[in-house]
Backbone as JSON, one array per atom type, in Angstrom:
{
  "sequence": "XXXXXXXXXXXXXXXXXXXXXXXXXXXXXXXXXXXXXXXXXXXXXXXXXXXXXXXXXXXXXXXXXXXXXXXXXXXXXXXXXXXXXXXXXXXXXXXXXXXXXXXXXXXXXXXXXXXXXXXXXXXXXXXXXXXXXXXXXXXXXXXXXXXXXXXXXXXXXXXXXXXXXXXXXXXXXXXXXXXXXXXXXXXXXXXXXXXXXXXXXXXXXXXXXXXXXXXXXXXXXXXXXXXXXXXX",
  "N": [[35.54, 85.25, -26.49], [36.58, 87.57, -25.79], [37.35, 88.78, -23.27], [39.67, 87.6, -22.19], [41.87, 88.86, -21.18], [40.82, 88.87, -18.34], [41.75, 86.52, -17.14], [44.41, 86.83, -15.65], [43.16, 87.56, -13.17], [42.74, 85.49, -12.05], [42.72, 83.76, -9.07], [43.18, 85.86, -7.2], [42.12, 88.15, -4.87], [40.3, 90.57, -3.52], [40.57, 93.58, -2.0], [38.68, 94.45, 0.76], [38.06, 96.43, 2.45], [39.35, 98.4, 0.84], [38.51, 98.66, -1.43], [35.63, 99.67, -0.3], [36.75, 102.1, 0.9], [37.31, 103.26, -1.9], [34.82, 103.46, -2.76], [33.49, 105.76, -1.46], [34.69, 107.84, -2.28], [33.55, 108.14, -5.19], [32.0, 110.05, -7.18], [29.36, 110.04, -8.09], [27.29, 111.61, -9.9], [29.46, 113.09, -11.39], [31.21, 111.75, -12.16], [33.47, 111.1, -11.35], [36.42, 110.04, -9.31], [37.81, 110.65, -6.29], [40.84, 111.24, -5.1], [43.31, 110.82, -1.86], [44.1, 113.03, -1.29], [42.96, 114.63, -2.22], [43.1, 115.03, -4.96], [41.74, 114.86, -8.26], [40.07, 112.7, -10.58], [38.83, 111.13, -13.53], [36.36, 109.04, -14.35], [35.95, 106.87, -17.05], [34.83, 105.45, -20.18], [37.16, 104.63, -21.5], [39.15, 104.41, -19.67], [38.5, 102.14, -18.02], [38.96, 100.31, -20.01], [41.91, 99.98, -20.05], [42.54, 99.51, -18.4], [40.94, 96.67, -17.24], [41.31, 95.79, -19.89], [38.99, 94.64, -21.12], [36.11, 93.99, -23.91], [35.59, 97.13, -26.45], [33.15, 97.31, -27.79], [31.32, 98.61, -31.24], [28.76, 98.48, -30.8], [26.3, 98.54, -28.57], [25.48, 97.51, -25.47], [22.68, 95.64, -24.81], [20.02, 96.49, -22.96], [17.36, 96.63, -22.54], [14.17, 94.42, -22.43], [12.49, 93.77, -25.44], [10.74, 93.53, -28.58], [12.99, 92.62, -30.19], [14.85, 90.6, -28.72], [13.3, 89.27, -26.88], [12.72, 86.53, -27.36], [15.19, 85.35, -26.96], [15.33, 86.03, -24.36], [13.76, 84.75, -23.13], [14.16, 82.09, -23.21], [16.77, 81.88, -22.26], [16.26, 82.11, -19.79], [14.59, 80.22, -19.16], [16.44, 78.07, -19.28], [18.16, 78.93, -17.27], [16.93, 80.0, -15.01], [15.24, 80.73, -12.05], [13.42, 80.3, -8.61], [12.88, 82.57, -5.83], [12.22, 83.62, -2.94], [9.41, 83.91, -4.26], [10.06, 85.07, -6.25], [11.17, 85.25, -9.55], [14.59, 85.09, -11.31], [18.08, 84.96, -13.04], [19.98, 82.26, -12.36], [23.27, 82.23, -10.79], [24.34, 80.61, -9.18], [23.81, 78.07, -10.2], [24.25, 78.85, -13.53], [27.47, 78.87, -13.09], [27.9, 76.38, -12.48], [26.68, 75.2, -14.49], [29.38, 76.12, -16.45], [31.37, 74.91, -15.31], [30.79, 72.16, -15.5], [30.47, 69.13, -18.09], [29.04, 69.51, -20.24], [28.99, 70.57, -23.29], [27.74, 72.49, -25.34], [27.81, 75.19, -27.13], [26.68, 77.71, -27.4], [25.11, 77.69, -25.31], [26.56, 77.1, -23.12], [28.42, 79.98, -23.84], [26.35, 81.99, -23.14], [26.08, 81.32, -20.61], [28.64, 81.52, -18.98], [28.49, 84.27, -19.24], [26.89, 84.78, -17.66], [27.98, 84.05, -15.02], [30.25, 85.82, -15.1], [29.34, 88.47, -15.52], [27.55, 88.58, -13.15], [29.78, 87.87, -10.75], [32.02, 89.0, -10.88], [32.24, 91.66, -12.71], [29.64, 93.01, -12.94], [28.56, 92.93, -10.02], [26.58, 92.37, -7.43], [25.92, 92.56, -3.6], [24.24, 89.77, -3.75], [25.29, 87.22, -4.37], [24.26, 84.88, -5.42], [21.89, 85.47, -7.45], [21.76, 86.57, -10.55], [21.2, 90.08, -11.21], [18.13, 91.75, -11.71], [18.12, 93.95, -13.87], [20.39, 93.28, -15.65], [19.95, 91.22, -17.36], [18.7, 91.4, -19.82], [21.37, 91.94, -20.9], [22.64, 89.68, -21.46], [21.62, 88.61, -24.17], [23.91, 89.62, -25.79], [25.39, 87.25, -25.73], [26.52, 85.82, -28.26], [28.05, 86.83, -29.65], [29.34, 88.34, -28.54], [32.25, 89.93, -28.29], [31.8, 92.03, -29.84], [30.53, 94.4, -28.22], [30.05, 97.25, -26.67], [31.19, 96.42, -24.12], [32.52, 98.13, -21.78], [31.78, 100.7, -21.46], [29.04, 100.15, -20.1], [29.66, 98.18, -17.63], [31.37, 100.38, -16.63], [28.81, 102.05, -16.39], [26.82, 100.71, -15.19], [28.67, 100.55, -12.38], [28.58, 103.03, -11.69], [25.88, 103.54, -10.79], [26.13, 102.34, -9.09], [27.38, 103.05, -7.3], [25.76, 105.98, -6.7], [23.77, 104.35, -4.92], [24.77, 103.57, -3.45], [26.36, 105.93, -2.21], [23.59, 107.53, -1.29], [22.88, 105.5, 0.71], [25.18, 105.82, 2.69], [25.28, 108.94, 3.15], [22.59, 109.1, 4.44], [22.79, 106.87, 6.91], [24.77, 107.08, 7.79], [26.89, 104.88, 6.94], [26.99, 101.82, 4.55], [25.71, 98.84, 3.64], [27.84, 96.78, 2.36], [28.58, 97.13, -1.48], [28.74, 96.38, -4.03], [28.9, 96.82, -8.38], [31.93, 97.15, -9.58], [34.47, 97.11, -7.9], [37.38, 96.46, -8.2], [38.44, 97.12, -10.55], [38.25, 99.86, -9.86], [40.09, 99.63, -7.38], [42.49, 99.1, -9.03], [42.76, 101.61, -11.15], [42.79, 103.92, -9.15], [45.11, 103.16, -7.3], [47.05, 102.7, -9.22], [47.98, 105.75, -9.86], [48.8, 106.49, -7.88], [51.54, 108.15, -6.11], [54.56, 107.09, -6.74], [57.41, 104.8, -7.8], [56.76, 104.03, -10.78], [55.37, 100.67, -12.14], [56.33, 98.62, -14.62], [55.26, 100.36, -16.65], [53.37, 101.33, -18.94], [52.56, 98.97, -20.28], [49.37, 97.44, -21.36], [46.96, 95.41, -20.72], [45.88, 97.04, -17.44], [45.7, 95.12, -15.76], [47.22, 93.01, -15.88], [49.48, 93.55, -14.82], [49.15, 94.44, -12.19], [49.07, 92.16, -9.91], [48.47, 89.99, -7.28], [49.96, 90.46, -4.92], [51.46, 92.69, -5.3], [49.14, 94.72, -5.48], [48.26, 93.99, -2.81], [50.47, 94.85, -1.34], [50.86, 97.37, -2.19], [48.25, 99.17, -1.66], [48.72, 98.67, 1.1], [51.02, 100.43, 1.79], [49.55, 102.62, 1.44], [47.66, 102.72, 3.21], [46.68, 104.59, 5.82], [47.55, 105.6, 9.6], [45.53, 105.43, 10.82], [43.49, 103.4, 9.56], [42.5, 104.12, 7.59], [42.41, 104.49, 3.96], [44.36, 106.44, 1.79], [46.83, 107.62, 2.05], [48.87, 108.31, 0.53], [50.26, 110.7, -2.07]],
  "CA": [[34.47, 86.24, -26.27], [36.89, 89.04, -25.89], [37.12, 88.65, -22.09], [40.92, 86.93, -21.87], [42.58, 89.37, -20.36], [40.8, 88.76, -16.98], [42.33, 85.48, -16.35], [44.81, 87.28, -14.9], [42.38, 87.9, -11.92], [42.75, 84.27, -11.49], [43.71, 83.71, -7.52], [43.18, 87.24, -6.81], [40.85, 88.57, -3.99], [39.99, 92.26, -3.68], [41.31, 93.96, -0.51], [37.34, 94.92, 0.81], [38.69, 97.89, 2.89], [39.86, 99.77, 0.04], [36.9, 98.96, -2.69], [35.02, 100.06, 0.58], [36.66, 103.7, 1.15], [37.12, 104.07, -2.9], [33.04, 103.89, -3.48], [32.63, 106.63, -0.31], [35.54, 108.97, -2.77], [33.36, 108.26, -6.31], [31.33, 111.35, -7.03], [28.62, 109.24, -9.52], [27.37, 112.47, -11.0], [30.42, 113.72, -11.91], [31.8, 110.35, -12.82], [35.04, 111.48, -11.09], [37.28, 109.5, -8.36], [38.35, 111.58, -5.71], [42.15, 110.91, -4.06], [43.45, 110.99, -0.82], [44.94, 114.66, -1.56], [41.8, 115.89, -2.87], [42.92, 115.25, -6.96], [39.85, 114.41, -8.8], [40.47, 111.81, -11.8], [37.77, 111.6, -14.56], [36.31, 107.79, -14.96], [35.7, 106.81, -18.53], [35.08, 103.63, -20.49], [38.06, 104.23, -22.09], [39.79, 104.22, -18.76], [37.99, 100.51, -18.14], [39.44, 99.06, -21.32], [43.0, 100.45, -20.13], [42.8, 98.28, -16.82], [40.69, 95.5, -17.82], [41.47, 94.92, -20.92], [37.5, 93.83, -22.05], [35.8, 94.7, -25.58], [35.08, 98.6, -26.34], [32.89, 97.75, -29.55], [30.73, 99.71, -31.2], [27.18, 98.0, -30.45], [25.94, 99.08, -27.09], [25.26, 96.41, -24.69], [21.04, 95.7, -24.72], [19.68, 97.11, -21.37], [15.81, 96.63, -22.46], [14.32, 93.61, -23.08], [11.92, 94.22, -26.39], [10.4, 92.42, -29.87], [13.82, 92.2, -30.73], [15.49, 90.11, -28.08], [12.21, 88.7, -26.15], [12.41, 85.16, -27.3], [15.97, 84.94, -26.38], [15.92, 85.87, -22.88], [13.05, 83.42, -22.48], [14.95, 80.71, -24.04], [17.92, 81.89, -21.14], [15.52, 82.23, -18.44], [14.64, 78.16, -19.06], [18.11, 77.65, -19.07], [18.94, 79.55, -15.56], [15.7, 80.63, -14.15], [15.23, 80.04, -10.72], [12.18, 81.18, -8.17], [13.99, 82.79, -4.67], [11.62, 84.57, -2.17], [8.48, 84.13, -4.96], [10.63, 85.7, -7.55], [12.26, 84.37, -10.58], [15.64, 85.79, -11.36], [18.88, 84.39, -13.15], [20.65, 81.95, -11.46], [24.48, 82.48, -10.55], [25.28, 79.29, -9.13], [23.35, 77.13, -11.68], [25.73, 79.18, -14.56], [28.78, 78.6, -12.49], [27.77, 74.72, -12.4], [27.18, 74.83, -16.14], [30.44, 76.2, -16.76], [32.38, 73.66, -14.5], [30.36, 70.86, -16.0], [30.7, 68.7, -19.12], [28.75, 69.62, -21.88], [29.85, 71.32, -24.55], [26.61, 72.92, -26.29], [28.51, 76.32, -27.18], [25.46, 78.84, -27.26], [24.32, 77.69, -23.57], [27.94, 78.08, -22.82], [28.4, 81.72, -23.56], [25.25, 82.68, -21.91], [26.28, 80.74, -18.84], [29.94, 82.36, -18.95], [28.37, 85.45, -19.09], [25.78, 85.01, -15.9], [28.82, 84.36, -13.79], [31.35, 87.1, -15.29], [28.74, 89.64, -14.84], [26.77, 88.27, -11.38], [30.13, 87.34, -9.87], [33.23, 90.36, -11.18], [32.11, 93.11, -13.49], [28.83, 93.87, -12.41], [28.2, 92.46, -9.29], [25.91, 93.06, -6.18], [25.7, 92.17, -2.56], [24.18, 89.04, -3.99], [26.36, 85.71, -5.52], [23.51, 83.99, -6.2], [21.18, 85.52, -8.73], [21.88, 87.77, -11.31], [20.82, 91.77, -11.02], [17.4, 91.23, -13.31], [18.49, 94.74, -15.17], [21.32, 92.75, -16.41], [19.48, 89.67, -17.99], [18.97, 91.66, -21.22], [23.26, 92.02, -22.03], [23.14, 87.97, -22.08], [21.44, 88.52, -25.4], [25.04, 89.75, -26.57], [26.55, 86.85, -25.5], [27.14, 84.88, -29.16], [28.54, 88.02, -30.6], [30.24, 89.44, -27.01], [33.25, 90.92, -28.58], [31.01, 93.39, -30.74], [29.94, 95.11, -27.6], [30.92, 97.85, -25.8], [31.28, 95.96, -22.07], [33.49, 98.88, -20.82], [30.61, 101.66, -20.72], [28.13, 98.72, -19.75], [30.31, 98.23, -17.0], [30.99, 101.58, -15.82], [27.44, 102.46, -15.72], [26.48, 100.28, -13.78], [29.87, 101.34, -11.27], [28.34, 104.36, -11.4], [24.98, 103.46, -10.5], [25.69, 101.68, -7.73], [28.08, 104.16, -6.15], [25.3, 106.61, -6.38], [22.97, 104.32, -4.33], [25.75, 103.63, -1.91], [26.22, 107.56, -1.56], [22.69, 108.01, -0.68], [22.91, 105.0, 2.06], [26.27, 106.45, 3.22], [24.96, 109.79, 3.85], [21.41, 108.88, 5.58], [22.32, 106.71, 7.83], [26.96, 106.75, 7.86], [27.59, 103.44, 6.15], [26.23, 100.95, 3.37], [25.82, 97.37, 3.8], [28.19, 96.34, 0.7], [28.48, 98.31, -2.16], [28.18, 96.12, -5.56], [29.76, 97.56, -8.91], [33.43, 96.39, -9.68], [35.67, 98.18, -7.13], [38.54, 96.14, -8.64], [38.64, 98.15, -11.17], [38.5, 101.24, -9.14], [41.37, 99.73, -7.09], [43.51, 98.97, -10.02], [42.86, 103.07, -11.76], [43.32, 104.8, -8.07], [46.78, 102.44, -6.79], [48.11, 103.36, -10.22], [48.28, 106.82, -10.1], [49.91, 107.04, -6.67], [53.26, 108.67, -6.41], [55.28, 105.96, -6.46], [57.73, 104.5, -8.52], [56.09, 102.88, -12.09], [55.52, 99.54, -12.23], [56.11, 98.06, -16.1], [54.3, 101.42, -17.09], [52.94, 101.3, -20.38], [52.16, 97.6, -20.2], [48.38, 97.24, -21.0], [45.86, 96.05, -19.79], [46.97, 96.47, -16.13], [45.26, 93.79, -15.05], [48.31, 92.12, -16.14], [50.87, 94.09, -14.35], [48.83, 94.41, -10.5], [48.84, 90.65, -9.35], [47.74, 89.89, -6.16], [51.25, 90.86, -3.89], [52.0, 94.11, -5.79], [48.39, 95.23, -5.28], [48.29, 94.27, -1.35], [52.17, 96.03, -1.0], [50.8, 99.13, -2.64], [47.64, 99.31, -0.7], [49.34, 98.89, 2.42], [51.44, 101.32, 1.86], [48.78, 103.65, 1.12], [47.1, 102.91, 4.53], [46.62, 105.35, 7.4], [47.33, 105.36, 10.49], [43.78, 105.36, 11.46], [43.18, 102.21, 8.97], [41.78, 104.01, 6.41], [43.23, 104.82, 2.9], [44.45, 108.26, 1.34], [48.13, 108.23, 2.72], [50.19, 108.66, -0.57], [49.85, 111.99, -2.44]],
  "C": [[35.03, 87.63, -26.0], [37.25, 89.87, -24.27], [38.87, 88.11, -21.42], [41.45, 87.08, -20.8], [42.15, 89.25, -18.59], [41.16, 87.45, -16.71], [43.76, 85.99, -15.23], [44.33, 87.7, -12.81], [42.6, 86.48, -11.08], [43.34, 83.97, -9.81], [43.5, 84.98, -6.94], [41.6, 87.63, -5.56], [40.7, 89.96, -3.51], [40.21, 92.69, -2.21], [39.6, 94.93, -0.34], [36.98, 96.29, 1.29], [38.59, 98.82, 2.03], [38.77, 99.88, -1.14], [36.07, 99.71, -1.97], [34.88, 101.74, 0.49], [36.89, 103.95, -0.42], [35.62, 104.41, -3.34], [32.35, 105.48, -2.78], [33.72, 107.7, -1.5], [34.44, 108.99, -4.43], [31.73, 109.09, -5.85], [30.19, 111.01, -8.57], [27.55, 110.32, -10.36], [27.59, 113.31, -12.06], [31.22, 112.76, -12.8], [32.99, 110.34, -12.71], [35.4, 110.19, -9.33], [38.03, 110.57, -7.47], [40.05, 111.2, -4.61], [42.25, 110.94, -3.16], [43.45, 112.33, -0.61], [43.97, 115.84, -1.95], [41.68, 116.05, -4.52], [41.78, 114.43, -7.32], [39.95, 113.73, -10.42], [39.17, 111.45, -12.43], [37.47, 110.03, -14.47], [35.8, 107.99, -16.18], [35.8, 105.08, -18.89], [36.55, 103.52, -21.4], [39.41, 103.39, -21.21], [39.96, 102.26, -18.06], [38.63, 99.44, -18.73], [41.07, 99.2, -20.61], [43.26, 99.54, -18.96], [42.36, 97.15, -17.08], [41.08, 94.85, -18.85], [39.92, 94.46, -21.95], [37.11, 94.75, -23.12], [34.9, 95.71, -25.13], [34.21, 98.42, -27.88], [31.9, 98.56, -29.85], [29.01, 99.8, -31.16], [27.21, 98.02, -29.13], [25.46, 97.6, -26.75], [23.62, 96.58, -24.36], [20.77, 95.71, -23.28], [18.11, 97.27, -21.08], [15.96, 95.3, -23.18], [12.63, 94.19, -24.36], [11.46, 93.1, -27.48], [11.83, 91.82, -30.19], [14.82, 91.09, -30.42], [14.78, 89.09, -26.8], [12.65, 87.14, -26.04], [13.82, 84.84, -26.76], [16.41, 85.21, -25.4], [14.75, 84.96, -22.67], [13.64, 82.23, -22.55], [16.25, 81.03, -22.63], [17.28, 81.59, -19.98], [14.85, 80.51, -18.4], [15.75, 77.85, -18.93], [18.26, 77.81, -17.67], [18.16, 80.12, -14.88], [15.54, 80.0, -12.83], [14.32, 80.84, -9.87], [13.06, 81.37, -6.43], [12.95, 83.73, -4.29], [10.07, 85.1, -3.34], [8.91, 84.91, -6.07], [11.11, 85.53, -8.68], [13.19, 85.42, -11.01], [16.53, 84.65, -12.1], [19.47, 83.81, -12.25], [22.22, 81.85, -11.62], [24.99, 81.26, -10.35], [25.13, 78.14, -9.94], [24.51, 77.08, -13.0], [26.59, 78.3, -14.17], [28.8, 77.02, -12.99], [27.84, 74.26, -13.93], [28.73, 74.79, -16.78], [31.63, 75.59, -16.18], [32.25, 72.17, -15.48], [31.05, 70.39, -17.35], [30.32, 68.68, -20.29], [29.34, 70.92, -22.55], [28.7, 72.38, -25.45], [27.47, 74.7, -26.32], [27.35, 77.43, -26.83], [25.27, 78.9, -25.51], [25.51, 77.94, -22.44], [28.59, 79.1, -22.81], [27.86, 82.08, -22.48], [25.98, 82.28, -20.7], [27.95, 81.24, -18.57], [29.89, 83.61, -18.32], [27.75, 85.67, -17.59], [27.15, 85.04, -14.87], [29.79, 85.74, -13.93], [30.37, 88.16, -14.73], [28.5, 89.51, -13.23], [28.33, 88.4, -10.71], [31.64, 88.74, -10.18], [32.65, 91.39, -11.57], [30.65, 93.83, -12.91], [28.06, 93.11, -11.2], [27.36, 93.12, -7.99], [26.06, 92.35, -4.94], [25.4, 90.37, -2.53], [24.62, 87.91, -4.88], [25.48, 85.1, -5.98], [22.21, 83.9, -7.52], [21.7, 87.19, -9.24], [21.17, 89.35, -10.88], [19.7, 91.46, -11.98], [17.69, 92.31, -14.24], [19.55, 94.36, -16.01], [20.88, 91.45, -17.67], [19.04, 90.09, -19.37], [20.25, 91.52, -22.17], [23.0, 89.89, -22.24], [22.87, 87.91, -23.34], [23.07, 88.89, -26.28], [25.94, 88.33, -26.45], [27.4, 86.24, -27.03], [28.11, 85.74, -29.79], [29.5, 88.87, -29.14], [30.88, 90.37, -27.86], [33.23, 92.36, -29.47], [30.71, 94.51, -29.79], [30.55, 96.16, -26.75], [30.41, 97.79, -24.1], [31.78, 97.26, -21.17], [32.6, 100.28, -20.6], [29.46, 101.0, -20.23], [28.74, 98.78, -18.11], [30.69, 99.55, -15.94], [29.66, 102.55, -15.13], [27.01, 101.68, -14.8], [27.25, 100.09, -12.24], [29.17, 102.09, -10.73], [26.4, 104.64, -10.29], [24.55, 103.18, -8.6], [26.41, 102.38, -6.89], [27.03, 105.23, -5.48], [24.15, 106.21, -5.22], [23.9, 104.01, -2.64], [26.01, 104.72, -0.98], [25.02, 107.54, -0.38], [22.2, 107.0, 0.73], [23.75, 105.77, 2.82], [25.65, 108.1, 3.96], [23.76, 110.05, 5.05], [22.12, 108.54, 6.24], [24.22, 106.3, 8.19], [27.31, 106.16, 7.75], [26.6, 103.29, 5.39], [27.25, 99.92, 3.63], [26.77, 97.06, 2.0], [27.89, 97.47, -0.5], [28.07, 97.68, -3.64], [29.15, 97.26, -6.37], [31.16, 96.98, -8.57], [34.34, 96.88, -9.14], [36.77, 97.47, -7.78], [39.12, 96.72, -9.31], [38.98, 99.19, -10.7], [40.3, 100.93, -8.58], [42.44, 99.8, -7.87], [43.65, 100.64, -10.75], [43.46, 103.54, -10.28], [44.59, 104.22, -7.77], [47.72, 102.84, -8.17], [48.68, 104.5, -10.66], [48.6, 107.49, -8.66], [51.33, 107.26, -7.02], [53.87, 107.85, -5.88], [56.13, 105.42, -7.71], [57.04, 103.42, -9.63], [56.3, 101.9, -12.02], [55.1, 98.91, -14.04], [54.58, 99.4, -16.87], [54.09, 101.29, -18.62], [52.57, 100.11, -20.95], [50.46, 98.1, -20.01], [47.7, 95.94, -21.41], [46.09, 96.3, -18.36], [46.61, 95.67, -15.16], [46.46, 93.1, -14.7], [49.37, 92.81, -15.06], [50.99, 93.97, -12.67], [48.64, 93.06, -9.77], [49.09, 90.72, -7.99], [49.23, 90.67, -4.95], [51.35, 92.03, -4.14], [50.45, 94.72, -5.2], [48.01, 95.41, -3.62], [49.57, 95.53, -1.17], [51.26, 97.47, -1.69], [49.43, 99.82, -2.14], [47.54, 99.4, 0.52], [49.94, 100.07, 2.49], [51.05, 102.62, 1.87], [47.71, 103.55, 2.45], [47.39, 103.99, 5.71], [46.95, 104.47, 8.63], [46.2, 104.99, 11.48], [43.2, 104.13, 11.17], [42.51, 102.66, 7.81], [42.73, 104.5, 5.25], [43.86, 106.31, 2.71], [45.75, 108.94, 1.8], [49.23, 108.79, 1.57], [49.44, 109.61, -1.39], [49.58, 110.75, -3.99]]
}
């Protein structure tokens, strides 16, 4: 499906701290990352593909559902529908369970690939257990994934959710959780600290930041105080 390169993530657990203070540095109208130092780095989906690794194609990822795609999110929503607080929503752990399990039906296997990749890494929220419902349109890409471009898919909705994090952050001086793929973030900001290159030019750099190198170089980038922004 065009997705490989994140096995690498495999074992890996996101240092919560630092996804934490990078969402309070992203400036989601500008679509910029702001450093410790004050440098101001541009996000982009190109930037996405360059860390992740996932497909940049040239069919946009469906973000309405419409005549064109109707019957097959109903046909998903029997698959993984689930009612939570009088609501029906995708279900996350249902997927998950599919994709552990034993059948084989390939089609119901995408989809259900996809509910967890999105719900549970790339575009995730506060909540593990049901999908985001503005997301339950991209499952329609799933038979065809690798056609799509995941990596502005992906960033928008980064971007989205930074901006609602902002506007908690400034009311009331935190936000409960933030949602959006800080992994990502961590993996672009830790790589462009001044520090000696690690296998530079190696992409995607999923591959290159595995779980030790990414603590060691986050540590190192810790304050005294506990918060980030120590290496120029």
């Amino acid at each position: 499906m065009g997705f490989g390169h994140l096995k690498h993530l495999s074992g890996q657990a996101m240092n919560k701290e630092l996804g934490y203070w990078l969402m309070t540095r992203v400036n989601a109208d500008t679509g910029e990352l702001m450093a410790g130092d004050g440098r101001e780095f541009t996000l982009s989906s190109e930037q996405v593909q360059c860390v992740l690794g996932i497909p940049k194609g040239e069919r946009p990822v469906p973000l309405q559902m419409d005549d064109t795609n109707k019957v097959e999110i109903d046909k998903i929503c029997r698959w993984f529908s689930k009612v939570e607080y009088g609501k029906a929503s995708i279900s996350i752990v249902d997927a998950k369970e599919y994709v552990l399990g034993e059948e084989v039906d390939s089609e119901k296997y995408r989809v259900a690939f996809l509910v967890v990749l999105l719900g549970m890494f790339l575009c995730p929220t506060t909540n593990f257990s049901s999908l985001d419902s503005e997301l339950t349109p991209a499952l329609c890409a799933a038979e065809e994934a690798s056609q799509y471009d995941w990596c502005s898919f992906v960033l928008d909705f980064l971007l989205r959710r930074a901006r609602a994090f902002s506007h908690s952050f400034d009311n009331d001086g935190y936000a409960i959780g933030c949602g959006g793929y800080t992994y990502f973030l961590a993996i672009f900001y830790l790589d462009r600290l001044r520090r000696p290159p690690v296998r530079w030019g190696e992409h995607p750099r999923v591959k290159v930041f595995d779980k030790d190198l990414l603590k060691n170089v986050a540590e190192a980038d810790r304050r005294n105080s506990g918060d980030f922004g120590k290496t120029k």
